[in-house]
XYZ file of N, CA and C in Angstrom:
369
model
N 0.456 -1.340 0.229
C -0.314 0.290 0.233
C 0.914 1.284 0.060
N 0.425 2.169 -0.583
C 1.492 3.659 -1.204
C 0.447 4.353 0.307
N 2.425 4.556 1.300
C 1.700 5.129 1.733
C 2.321 6.565 2.249
N 2.653 7.984 2.677
C 3.451 10.045 2.353
C 3.207 9.361 4.073
N 4.164 10.103 3.843
C 4.826 10.872 5.024
C 4.768 12.284 5.220
N 3.722 13.446 5.721
C 3.206 14.397 5.170
C 4.346 15.343 5.809
N 4.478 17.098 5.162
C 5.611 17.042 5.271
C 5.160 17.840 6.594
N 6.293 19.402 6.426
C 5.930 20.162 8.043
C 5.645 20.986 7.538
N 5.413 20.992 6.752
C 4.081 22.287 6.149
C 3.242 22.349 6.248
N 2.409 20.871 5.880
C 0.491 21.251 5.948
C 0.406 20.672 7.424
N -1.310 20.821 7.496
C -2.139 19.927 8.695
C -1.264 18.603 8.843
N -1.099 18.448 10.063
C -1.138 17.282 10.488
C 0.394 16.666 10.287
N 1.838 17.931 9.961
C 2.733 17.859 10.037
C 3.451 16.608 10.443
N 3.929 15.954 9.976
C 4.667 14.473 9.954
C 4.688 13.296 10.322
N 2.368 13.602 10.145
C 2.101 12.362 9.993
C 1.681 11.121 9.394
N 1.728 9.832 9.029
C 2.240 9.106 7.753
C -0.279 8.465 7.633
N -0.200 8.635 6.235
C -1.367 8.389 5.893
C -1.002 7.835 4.355
N -2.480 7.719 3.622
C -2.294 7.373 2.784
C -2.659 8.308 1.670
N -2.242 9.212 0.170
C -2.478 9.971 -0.109
C -3.417 10.562 -0.540
N -3.397 11.806 -0.697
C -5.022 12.197 -1.180
C -5.398 13.684 -0.554
N -7.045 14.186 -0.773
C -6.594 15.481 -0.648
C -8.622 15.807 -0.966
N -8.678 17.054 -0.522
C -9.636 17.116 -1.004
C -10.487 18.056 -1.633
N -11.276 17.474 -2.286
C -12.249 17.645 -3.553
C -12.845 19.263 -4.067
N -11.892 19.517 -5.014
C -12.397 21.243 -5.263
C -13.427 21.551 -6.025
N -14.282 22.696 -6.243
C -15.188 22.804 -6.639
C -15.815 21.725 -8.409
N -16.592 21.423 -8.580
C -16.830 21.067 -10.253
C -16.078 19.981 -9.921
N -15.640 19.130 -9.390
C -14.596 18.086 -9.731
C -15.243 16.676 -8.724
N -15.345 15.570 -9.208
C -15.702 14.568 -8.847
C -15.293 14.248 -8.135
N -15.013 12.625 -7.174
C -13.541 12.364 -6.232
C -12.919 11.386 -7.361
N -12.908 10.822 -8.089
C -12.703 10.153 -9.662
C -11.182 11.718 -10.008
N -11.828 12.936 -9.850
C -10.469 13.528 -10.306
C -9.813 14.224 -9.875
N -10.284 14.129 -8.317
C -9.412 15.218 -7.256
C -8.312 14.335 -6.785
N -8.461 12.786 -6.809
C -7.576 11.984 -6.414
C -6.791 11.364 -7.648
N -6.684 12.135 -8.611
C -6.168 12.214 -9.838
C -5.208 13.454 -9.956
N -5.866 13.857 -9.607
C -5.225 15.596 -9.759
C -4.676 15.247 -7.974
N -4.869 15.252 -7.329
C -3.824 15.419 -5.876
C -2.674 14.499 -5.729
N -2.822 13.220 -6.404
C -1.576 12.034 -6.569
C -0.862 13.146 -7.187
N -1.435 13.582 -8.544
C -0.304 14.206 -9.862
C 0.016 15.085 -9.222
N -0.138 15.888 -8.030
C 0.470 17.798 -7.236
C 1.067 16.550 -5.927
N 0.882 15.234 -4.910
C 1.933 15.081 -3.891
C 2.550 14.174 -5.422
N 2.899 13.766 -5.792
C 3.853 12.933 -5.964
C 4.070 12.706 -7.784
N 3.363 13.638 -8.191
C 3.870 13.421 -9.482
C 3.415 12.008 -9.999
N 2.197 11.711 -9.892
C 2.037 10.048 -9.553
C 0.487 10.270 -10.954
N 1.064 8.804 -12.151
C -0.293 8.605 -13.007
C -1.161 8.179 -12.610
N -2.129 7.617 -11.673
C -3.467 6.864 -11.391
C -3.799 6.588 -12.276
N -4.713 5.370 -12.018
C -6.466 5.233 -12.480
C -7.404 4.823 -11.243
N -8.142 5.430 -11.078
C -9.258 5.066 -9.632
C -9.513 3.832 -10.581
N -9.562 3.175 -9.558
C -10.984 1.787 -10.047
C -11.483 2.264 -9.365
N -11.947 2.163 -7.589
C -13.610 1.849 -7.293
C -13.599 2.765 -6.291
N -14.013 3.088 -5.763
C -14.244 3.656 -4.005
C -14.612 2.304 -3.589
N -13.380 2.099 -2.086
C -13.801 0.672 -1.352
C -14.281 1.263 0.091
N -14.364 2.198 0.685
C -14.888 2.747 1.766
C -15.271 3.797 2.364
N -16.095 4.611 2.832
C -16.387 5.879 3.273
C -16.215 5.736 4.556
N -16.284 7.385 5.432
C -16.400 7.188 6.195
C -15.808 8.276 7.343
N -16.471 8.594 8.123
C -16.179 10.494 8.826
C -15.304 10.566 9.975
N -15.065 11.130 9.899
C -13.812 11.192 11.433
C -14.604 11.726 12.390
N -13.865 12.074 13.648
C -15.016 12.930 14.672
C -15.087 14.069 15.188
N -14.543 14.628 13.861
C -14.875 16.193 13.737
C -15.335 16.645 12.392
N -15.854 15.472 11.967
C -16.899 15.963 11.022
C -16.402 15.712 9.247
N -15.239 15.477 8.958
C -14.020 15.607 8.124
C -15.041 13.737 7.060
N -15.964 13.822 6.138
C -16.578 12.970 5.178
C -15.054 12.447 4.350
N -14.541 11.029 4.356
C -13.238 10.500 3.676
C -13.738 9.695 2.577
N -12.789 9.541 1.368
C -14.098 8.243 0.647
C -12.240 7.996 0.455
N -12.134 6.398 0.625
C -11.577 5.595 0.248
C -11.197 4.529 -1.358
N -10.720 4.672 -2.065
C -10.474 4.647 -3.389
C -9.319 3.345 -3.865
N -9.062 2.500 -4.365
C -8.242 2.045 -4.789
C -8.180 2.298 -5.805
N -6.217 2.148 -6.631
C -6.212 2.615 -7.285
C -5.134 1.673 -8.597
N -5.480 2.042 -10.071
C -3.581 1.868 -10.624
C -2.543 2.916 -10.897
N -1.485 2.555 -10.022
C -1.102 2.911 -10.008
C 0.488 2.827 -12.349
N 0.414 4.181 -12.715
C 1.016 3.720 -13.674
C 2.685 3.877 -13.639
N 3.397 2.500 -14.211
C 4.461 2.310 -13.337
C 5.521 3.683 -13.740
N 5.249 4.434 -15.538
C 6.446 6.037 -15.169
C 4.804 7.189 -14.767
N 6.234 8.056 -14.452
C 7.288 8.205 -14.682
C 6.827 7.532 -13.022
N 8.549 7.643 -12.681
C 8.688 7.270 -11.288
C 7.953 8.792 -10.121
N 7.690 8.041 -9.008
C 7.099 9.484 -7.959
C 7.864 9.915 -7.749
N 7.511 11.241 -7.725
C 8.640 12.599 -7.037
C 7.997 13.701 -5.610
N 8.157 12.770 -4.394
C 7.155 13.692 -4.170
C 7.383 15.288 -3.812
N 6.904 16.270 -3.593
C 6.276 17.561 -3.545
C 6.506 17.855 -2.326
N 7.902 18.405 -1.640
C 8.819 18.447 -0.606
C 7.344 19.733 0.091
N 6.386 21.058 -0.811
C 6.214 21.226 -0.031
C 5.148 20.248 1.191
N 4.527 19.121 0.227
C 3.191 18.457 0.919
C 3.479 16.972 1.195
N 5.312 16.208 0.208
C 5.792 15.170 1.020
C 6.513 14.920 1.621
N 6.445 14.652 2.343
C 8.365 14.587 3.066
C 8.863 13.055 2.533
N 8.034 11.769 2.056
C 8.909 9.973 2.536
C 7.259 10.065 1.656
N 7.922 8.860 0.716
C 7.245 7.788 0.311
C 7.624 6.713 0.688
N 7.052 5.833 1.364
C 6.609 4.331 1.645
C 5.580 3.310 1.083
N 6.050 2.025 0.519
C 5.487 0.873 0.166
C 4.871 -0.253 1.169
N 4.218 0.039 2.037
C 3.147 -1.247 3.930
C 2.969 -2.375 2.748
N 3.045 -2.864 4.430
C 2.167 -4.451 4.129
C 0.831 -3.501 5.240
N 0.142 -4.009 5.169
C -1.735 -3.789 6.468
C -0.677 -3.780 7.578
N -0.417 -4.752 7.513
C 0.728 -4.948 9.350
C 1.474 -3.287 9.882
N 2.570 -3.725 7.941
C 2.910 -2.539 8.995
C 2.559 -1.021 9.200
N 1.159 -1.028 8.252
C 1.057 0.396 8.567
C 0.242 0.311 9.913
N -0.327 -1.216 10.620
C -1.221 -0.675 12.141
C -0.195 -0.662 12.751
N 0.901 -0.781 12.496
C 2.532 -1.058 13.923
C 3.334 0.684 13.604
N 2.432 1.486 12.441
C 3.236 2.751 12.197
C 3.232 3.963 12.901
N 4.377 4.540 14.151
C 3.469 5.397 15.008
C 3.661 6.396 14.483
N 2.439 6.737 14.426
C 2.734 7.985 13.897
C 1.482 8.378 12.677
N 0.695 7.732 12.996
C -0.032 7.459 11.242
C -1.186 7.389 11.835
N -2.212 9.149 11.474
C -3.330 9.186 10.843
C -4.642 8.145 11.518
N -5.454 8.742 12.402
C -6.056 7.754 13.399
C -7.277 7.327 12.401
N -7.387 8.443 11.127
C -8.288 8.110 10.413
C -8.498 7.035 9.403
N -6.929 6.260 9.253
C -6.164 5.270 8.660
C -6.147 3.663 9.877
N -6.732 3.808 10.089
C -5.995 2.504 11.956
C -7.599 2.973 11.233
N -8.516 3.048 11.489
C -9.827 2.804 10.904
C -10.205 1.777 10.125
N -9.481 2.345 8.935
C -9.541 2.090 7.596
C -8.684 0.305 7.770
N -7.874 0.476 8.670
C -7.179 -0.528 8.614
C -7.769 -1.606 9.422
N -8.203 -1.524 10.544
C -9.493 -2.689 10.958
C -10.099 -2.918 10.744
N -11.040 -2.385 9.410
C -12.099 -2.680 8.696
C -11.722 -3.637 7.492
N -10.415 -2.904 7.027
C -10.101 -3.948 6.024
C -9.467 -5.207 6.766
N -8.847 -5.377 8.179
C -8.910 -6.300 8.559
C -9.541 -7.014 9.286
N -10.947 -6.577 9.392
C -12.544 -7.497 9.743
C -12.427 -7.810 8.657
N -12.648 -7.529 7.243
C -13.028 -7.977 6.063
C -14.160 -7.145 5.591
N -14.043 -6.068 6.215
C -15.636 -5.302 5.763
C -15.123 -4.282 3.967
N -14.021 -4.332 3.950
C -13.006 -4.175 3.090
C -12.101 -4.771 1.944
N -12.842 -4.893 1.184
C -12.381 -5.937 -0.381
C -11.657 -5.606 -0.830
N -10.260 -5.966 -1.165
C -9.701 -4.725 -2.431
C -8.946 -5.583 -3.125
N -8.625 -6.183 -4.506
C -8.610 -6.471 -5.292
C -7.503 -6.538 -5.812
N -6.338 -8.115 -6.239
C -5.186 -7.435 -6.465
C -3.987 -7.049 -5.233
N -4.879 -7.287 -4.000
C -3.538 -6.724 -2.789
C -2.514 -8.028 -3.309
N -1.163 -7.249 -3.215
C -0.252 -7.840 -2.769
C 0.143 -7.739 -1.416
N 1.909 -7.910 -1.444
C 2.373 -7.489 0.161
C 2.421 -6.537 0.287
N 2.500 -5.889 -0.608
C 3.092 -4.093 -0.583
C 2.384 -2.972 -0.773
């Protein structure tokens, strides 16, 4: 699973989470996902499907998507938004100090079988 450590310049600095961000006016979820991953990582992706949704305790609605990552270009983190990039298994993520709480909720649902990911490898 693709995980980032946020830069020190953004909200929740230096925490770990899945890449993504807010939907801008006129965007669909898939459009926002493509834009956010391009902005944060220089990534070319193809959204596959929404796999889960949740609401944080502070009222932010989150949509969790499975995507296909194009092999080129290589990932290049935007230093204003991303400090580092990691490929981790769900178990590795669960034990990660500094992981955003909403990501723990996702991983708990994944472990409980409430989320089905297609073609999940070891990372």
